[in-house]
């Protein structure tokens, strides 16, 4: 009997990047691997969307639309290039109005994409109707999604095979146009038995000619088992990746899955030697990038969180940026309660980010003392209906803290009525800033806000972590701040479990033949218009950063008279914007920071005369 060919999409250049490198990868660096993959016979690629849209503007100082154009040019005209969309969020972390949702589909079609996988993290089918129609109207293939995960132990009421079948039937009843169906487990926590039951039921519900697709991660160590369960239940296609962006937080490797299927009635139908050659090219492309150790590990505690692979390293990279990586174990443990009380939305972006942000706040500020904007709005209903009702006490606390009433309006109703959202206000910003009024620029501002504006102004900063950067950080941390000292000697440094010998000579250190400046050098000059002496009758007091983060913008000018509680600075930590407010009424004497600066907790941001 002929073996059944299992189709696969190569996720290395979208989900792989997101799950290993926090989506922070330069286009020039990976295109040779796309070329090698094409030569190996791969013609179905995940080419963008998800976090790989915003991350190019936030961390790589690159244009996502240009990246898609170059991906198409490299992959060739016949390749199926697929991207990921988050229902009414499309490629933003916040939900969008109708005009942005339509522009997303139109622009991605314009820039070489052929298929969009479209999911809603709450499995609220209402959030898939308009977005799915826009994808179809743009002439693209629509792969509609049912989102999966395993609930923390002891929880029930959703996320079982019956729940997923019900969601699929709602999609069919809503007459959403689609070309294929994907069951997507971003956290890789669904049990193999549940995967089998779910795919088996879906195969009975769907017409025989509809492609049935399954997606998972290896984060919990069961990705290969779940893929085999899905295939045996009738799945036609799966997602696979390539080393070094495979296994661990990523998808199962193509070579690994080829091996799993040996001796079975199924085949990937690939030339495995050519695939191995392509992976060698990919490894060489990524050799200078820092590979976080957590990205290569199986974490047995993930089912208790559950933290998706695509969000795990994005969050650990941000924790490293802010000097908070030591708090990661506490945050992951805190996620379990956040999931239990939040209504069981699937742990996939943006909901996984809401979970992580709320767990972060619970660790940093105390349990439920500060609601993350996304989590609070989710439990209040602003992103749609959660699979089960959130904890009533949490809903009450969120409403009180945020000054918002629970709602049953759809996100589209809310966003279409919000004058601050959509293409019109984004166009106005472009006009005020003098940007070229292209559809792309307006969309970038609409979905990326201040960071999109910074990119278009040429002020974006690169936040990619290379091995040399991490080595330098390790050296400076372990050797200490020598200033202009003249000490010398050797010290052993451990990086990712490997011990290196560092030779120190005064303010420099040498590691593997590379020299790093570990001294402070000259004193850092004060910011322009540095703190003046307080005027007669007043005292000058500092305004400090409440936590580590990135300065987004200054809300007032030096010399401004402000009231107690007035916003002085907007900063961002863990993708959450927070306002730093005046602790007293007074006059802003000076700022010690500018937009784009990374600051530490307690660092003075401004001086106020009070």
Coordinates of C-alpha atoms in Angstrom, one line a residue, residues 322-570:
X322 CA 15.5 44.9 31.8
X323 CA 17.9 43.0 34.1
X324 CA 15.1 40.9 35.6
X325 CA 15.8 37.4 34.3
X326 CA 16.3 36.2 37.9
X327 CA 12.5 36.7 38.5
X328 CA 11.5 34.4 35.6
X329 CA 10.9 31.3 37.7
X330 CA 8.6 33.2 40.0
X331 CA 6.7 34.7 37.1
X332 CA 6.1 31.3 35.4
X333 CA 4.8 29.9 38.7
X334 CA 2.5 32.9 39.1
X335 CA 1.0 32.2 35.6
X336 CA -0.9 29.2 36.8
X337 CA -3.2 31.3 39.0
X338 CA -3.6 33.9 36.3
X339 CA -4.8 31.3 33.8
X340 CA -7.1 29.7 36.3
X341 CA -8.9 32.9 37.1
X342 CA -8.9 34.5 33.6
X343 CA -11.6 32.6 31.8
X344 CA -9.4 30.0 30.1
X345 CA -8.4 31.9 27.0
X346 CA -5.9 30.0 25.0
X347 CA -2.3 30.7 25.9
X348 CA -1.2 32.1 22.6
X349 CA -0.4 35.7 21.6
X350 CA -2.0 38.1 22.6
X351 CA -3.6 36.2 25.6
X352 CA -0.3 34.5 26.5
X353 CA 1.2 38.0 26.8
X354 CA -1.7 39.1 29.0
X355 CA -1.1 36.1 31.2
X356 CA 2.6 36.8 31.5
X357 CA 2.1 40.5 32.1
X358 CA -0.4 39.9 34.9
X359 CA 1.9 37.2 36.4
X360 CA 4.8 39.7 36.1
X361 CA 2.7 42.4 37.9
X362 CA 1.6 40.0 40.6
X363 CA 5.3 39.2 41.3
X364 CA 6.6 42.7 41.1
X365 CA 3.8 44.6 42.8
X366 CA 1.9 42.0 44.8
X367 CA -1.0 39.7 43.9
X368 CA -3.7 41.6 42.0
X369 CA -2.4 45.0 43.2
X370 CA -1.9 46.2 39.6
X371 CA -3.9 44.9 36.6
X372 CA -2.1 44.6 33.2
X373 CA -4.2 46.5 30.7
X374 CA -4.7 43.5 28.4
X375 CA -5.5 41.0 31.1
X376 CA -7.9 43.4 32.9
X377 CA -9.8 44.2 29.6
X378 CA -9.9 40.5 28.7
X379 CA -11.7 39.5 31.9
X380 CA -14.0 42.5 31.5
X381 CA -15.0 41.3 28.0
X382 CA -13.4 43.9 25.8
X383 CA -11.7 41.3 23.6
X384 CA -14.7 39.0 23.2
X385 CA -16.2 36.1 25.2
X386 CA -13.8 33.9 27.2
X387 CA -14.4 30.1 27.0
X388 CA -15.7 30.2 30.6
X389 CA -16.6 33.1 32.9
X390 CA -13.6 34.6 34.6
X391 CA -13.4 34.6 38.4
X392 CA -16.0 37.0 39.7
X393 CA -13.7 38.6 42.3
X394 CA -11.0 39.2 39.7
X395 CA -13.6 40.8 37.4
X396 CA -14.7 43.1 40.3
X397 CA -11.1 44.1 41.1
X398 CA -10.3 44.8 37.5
X399 CA -13.3 46.9 37.1
X400 CA -12.5 48.9 40.2
X401 CA -8.8 49.4 39.5
X402 CA -9.3 50.3 35.8
X403 CA -12.5 52.3 36.0
X404 CA -14.2 50.1 33.4
X405 CA -17.5 48.3 33.4
X406 CA -17.7 44.8 32.0
X407 CA -19.0 44.7 28.5
X408 CA -20.7 42.3 26.1
X409 CA -20.1 44.4 23.0
X410 CA -17.9 42.9 20.3
X411 CA -14.3 44.2 19.9
X412 CA -15.3 45.4 16.4
X413 CA -18.2 47.5 17.8
X414 CA -15.9 48.9 20.5
X415 CA -13.0 49.7 18.1
X416 CA -15.0 51.1 15.3
X417 CA -16.5 53.6 17.7
X418 CA -13.1 54.6 19.1
X419 CA -11.8 57.8 17.4
X420 CA -8.2 57.1 18.5
X421 CA -8.1 53.8 16.5
X422 CA -8.0 53.1 12.8
X423 CA -6.4 54.5 9.6
X424 CA -7.7 58.0 9.9
X425 CA -5.8 59.0 13.1
X426 CA -2.8 57.1 11.8
X427 CA -2.9 59.1 8.6
X428 CA -3.1 62.3 10.6
X429 CA 0.0 61.3 12.5
X430 CA 1.8 60.6 9.2
X431 CA 0.8 64.0 7.9
X432 CA 1.9 65.8 11.1
X433 CA 5.3 64.0 11.0
X434 CA 5.8 64.6 7.3
X435 CA 5.8 60.9 6.3
X436 CA 5.0 59.8 2.8
X437 CA 1.3 58.9 2.8
X438 CA 1.6 55.3 1.7
X439 CA -0.9 52.6 2.7
X440 CA 2.1 50.8 4.3
X441 CA 3.2 53.8 6.4
X442 CA -0.3 54.4 7.7
X443 CA -0.7 50.8 8.6
X444 CA 2.6 50.8 10.4
X445 CA 1.5 53.7 12.6
X446 CA -1.9 52.2 13.2
X447 CA -0.5 48.9 14.4
X448 CA 2.8 49.8 15.9
X449 CA 2.0 53.2 17.4
X450 CA 4.9 55.2 18.9
X451 CA 7.5 52.6 17.9
X452 CA 6.2 52.6 14.3
X453 CA 6.6 56.4 14.3
X454 CA 10.1 56.1 15.7
X455 CA 11.0 53.7 12.8
X456 CA 9.6 56.0 10.2
X457 CA 11.5 58.9 11.7
X458 CA 14.7 56.9 11.5
X459 CA 15.0 56.8 15.3
X460 CA 14.4 53.1 15.9
X461 CA 17.1 51.2 17.8
X462 CA 18.3 47.7 17.2
X463 CA 17.6 45.3 20.1
X464 CA 19.1 42.1 18.7
X465 CA 21.1 40.0 21.1
X466 CA 24.3 38.6 19.5
X467 CA 26.7 36.2 21.2
X468 CA 29.3 38.8 21.5
X469 CA 26.9 41.1 23.4
X470 CA 26.0 38.4 25.9
X471 CA 29.7 37.4 26.3
X472 CA 30.5 41.1 27.0
X473 CA 27.7 41.3 29.6
X474 CA 28.9 38.1 31.3
X475 CA 32.5 39.4 31.4
X476 CA 31.5 42.8 32.8
X477 CA 29.2 41.2 35.4
X478 CA 31.8 38.7 36.6
X479 CA 34.9 40.8 36.4
X480 CA 33.2 43.9 37.9
X481 CA 33.4 47.6 37.1
X482 CA 37.1 48.5 37.0
X483 CA 36.6 52.1 36.0
X484 CA 40.0 53.4 35.0
X485 CA 41.8 50.8 37.2
X486 CA 44.9 48.9 36.3
X487 CA 44.1 45.5 37.8
X488 CA 44.9 42.4 35.8
X489 CA 44.6 38.6 36.0
X490 CA 42.3 35.8 34.8
X491 CA 38.8 34.7 35.7
X492 CA 36.7 31.8 34.5
X493 CA 33.3 32.8 32.9
X494 CA 30.4 30.4 32.3
X495 CA 28.2 31.2 29.3
X496 CA 25.4 28.7 28.5
X497 CA 27.1 26.0 30.6
X498 CA 30.5 26.4 28.9
X499 CA 33.5 27.7 30.9
X500 CA 35.8 30.3 29.3
X501 CA 38.9 31.9 30.6
X502 CA 38.9 35.7 30.6
X503 CA 42.1 37.7 30.8
X504 CA 41.7 41.1 32.4
X505 CA 44.0 44.0 31.9
X506 CA 42.9 47.2 33.4
X507 CA 39.7 48.4 31.8
X508 CA 39.7 45.7 29.1
X509 CA 39.1 42.0 29.0
X510 CA 39.9 39.4 26.4
X511 CA 37.8 36.3 25.7
X512 CA 38.5 34.0 22.7
X513 CA 40.7 36.6 21.2
X514 CA 38.0 39.3 21.4
X515 CA 38.6 42.4 23.5
X516 CA 35.8 44.1 25.5
X517 CA 35.8 47.4 27.3
X518 CA 34.7 46.7 30.9
X519 CA 35.5 50.1 32.4
X520 CA 33.1 52.9 32.9
X521 CA 35.3 55.3 31.0
X522 CA 34.7 59.0 31.3
X523 CA 31.8 60.2 33.4
X524 CA 28.5 60.3 31.5
X525 CA 27.6 63.9 30.8
X526 CA 24.4 65.3 32.1
X527 CA 21.4 65.4 29.7
X528 CA 21.0 68.7 27.8
X529 CA 19.7 71.3 30.1
X530 CA 20.8 69.3 33.1
X531 CA 19.4 69.9 36.5
X532 CA 19.6 73.6 37.4
X533 CA 19.9 74.8 40.9
X534 CA 16.5 75.0 42.6
X535 CA 15.1 78.5 42.6
X536 CA 14.8 80.3 45.8
X537 CA 12.1 78.9 48.1
X538 CA 12.1 75.5 46.4
X539 CA 13.8 72.2 46.7
X540 CA 14.8 69.8 43.9
X541 CA 13.7 66.2 44.1
X542 CA 14.2 63.3 41.7
X543 CA 11.5 61.3 40.0
X544 CA 12.8 57.7 39.7
X545 CA 11.9 54.8 37.4
X546 CA 9.4 52.5 39.3
X547 CA 10.9 49.5 37.5
X548 CA 13.3 48.7 34.7
X549 CA 12.1 49.6 31.2
X550 CA 12.4 51.5 27.9
X551 CA 11.6 55.2 27.7
X552 CA 8.9 55.7 25.1
X553 CA 8.4 59.5 25.2
X554 CA 8.5 62.5 27.5
X555 CA 5.0 63.8 28.2
X556 CA 6.0 67.3 29.2
X557 CA 8.8 69.8 28.5
X558 CA 11.4 71.0 31.1
X559 CA 10.0 74.1 32.8
X560 CA 6.4 72.8 32.8
X561 CA 4.4 73.4 35.9
X562 CA 2.6 70.1 36.8
X563 CA 0.1 68.9 39.3
X564 CA 0.5 65.9 41.6
X565 CA -0.4 62.8 39.6
X566 CA 0.3 64.4 36.2
X567 CA 2.1 62.2 33.7
X568 CA 5.8 63.1 33.1
X569 CA 7.2 60.1 31.2
X570 CA 5.8 57.1 29.3

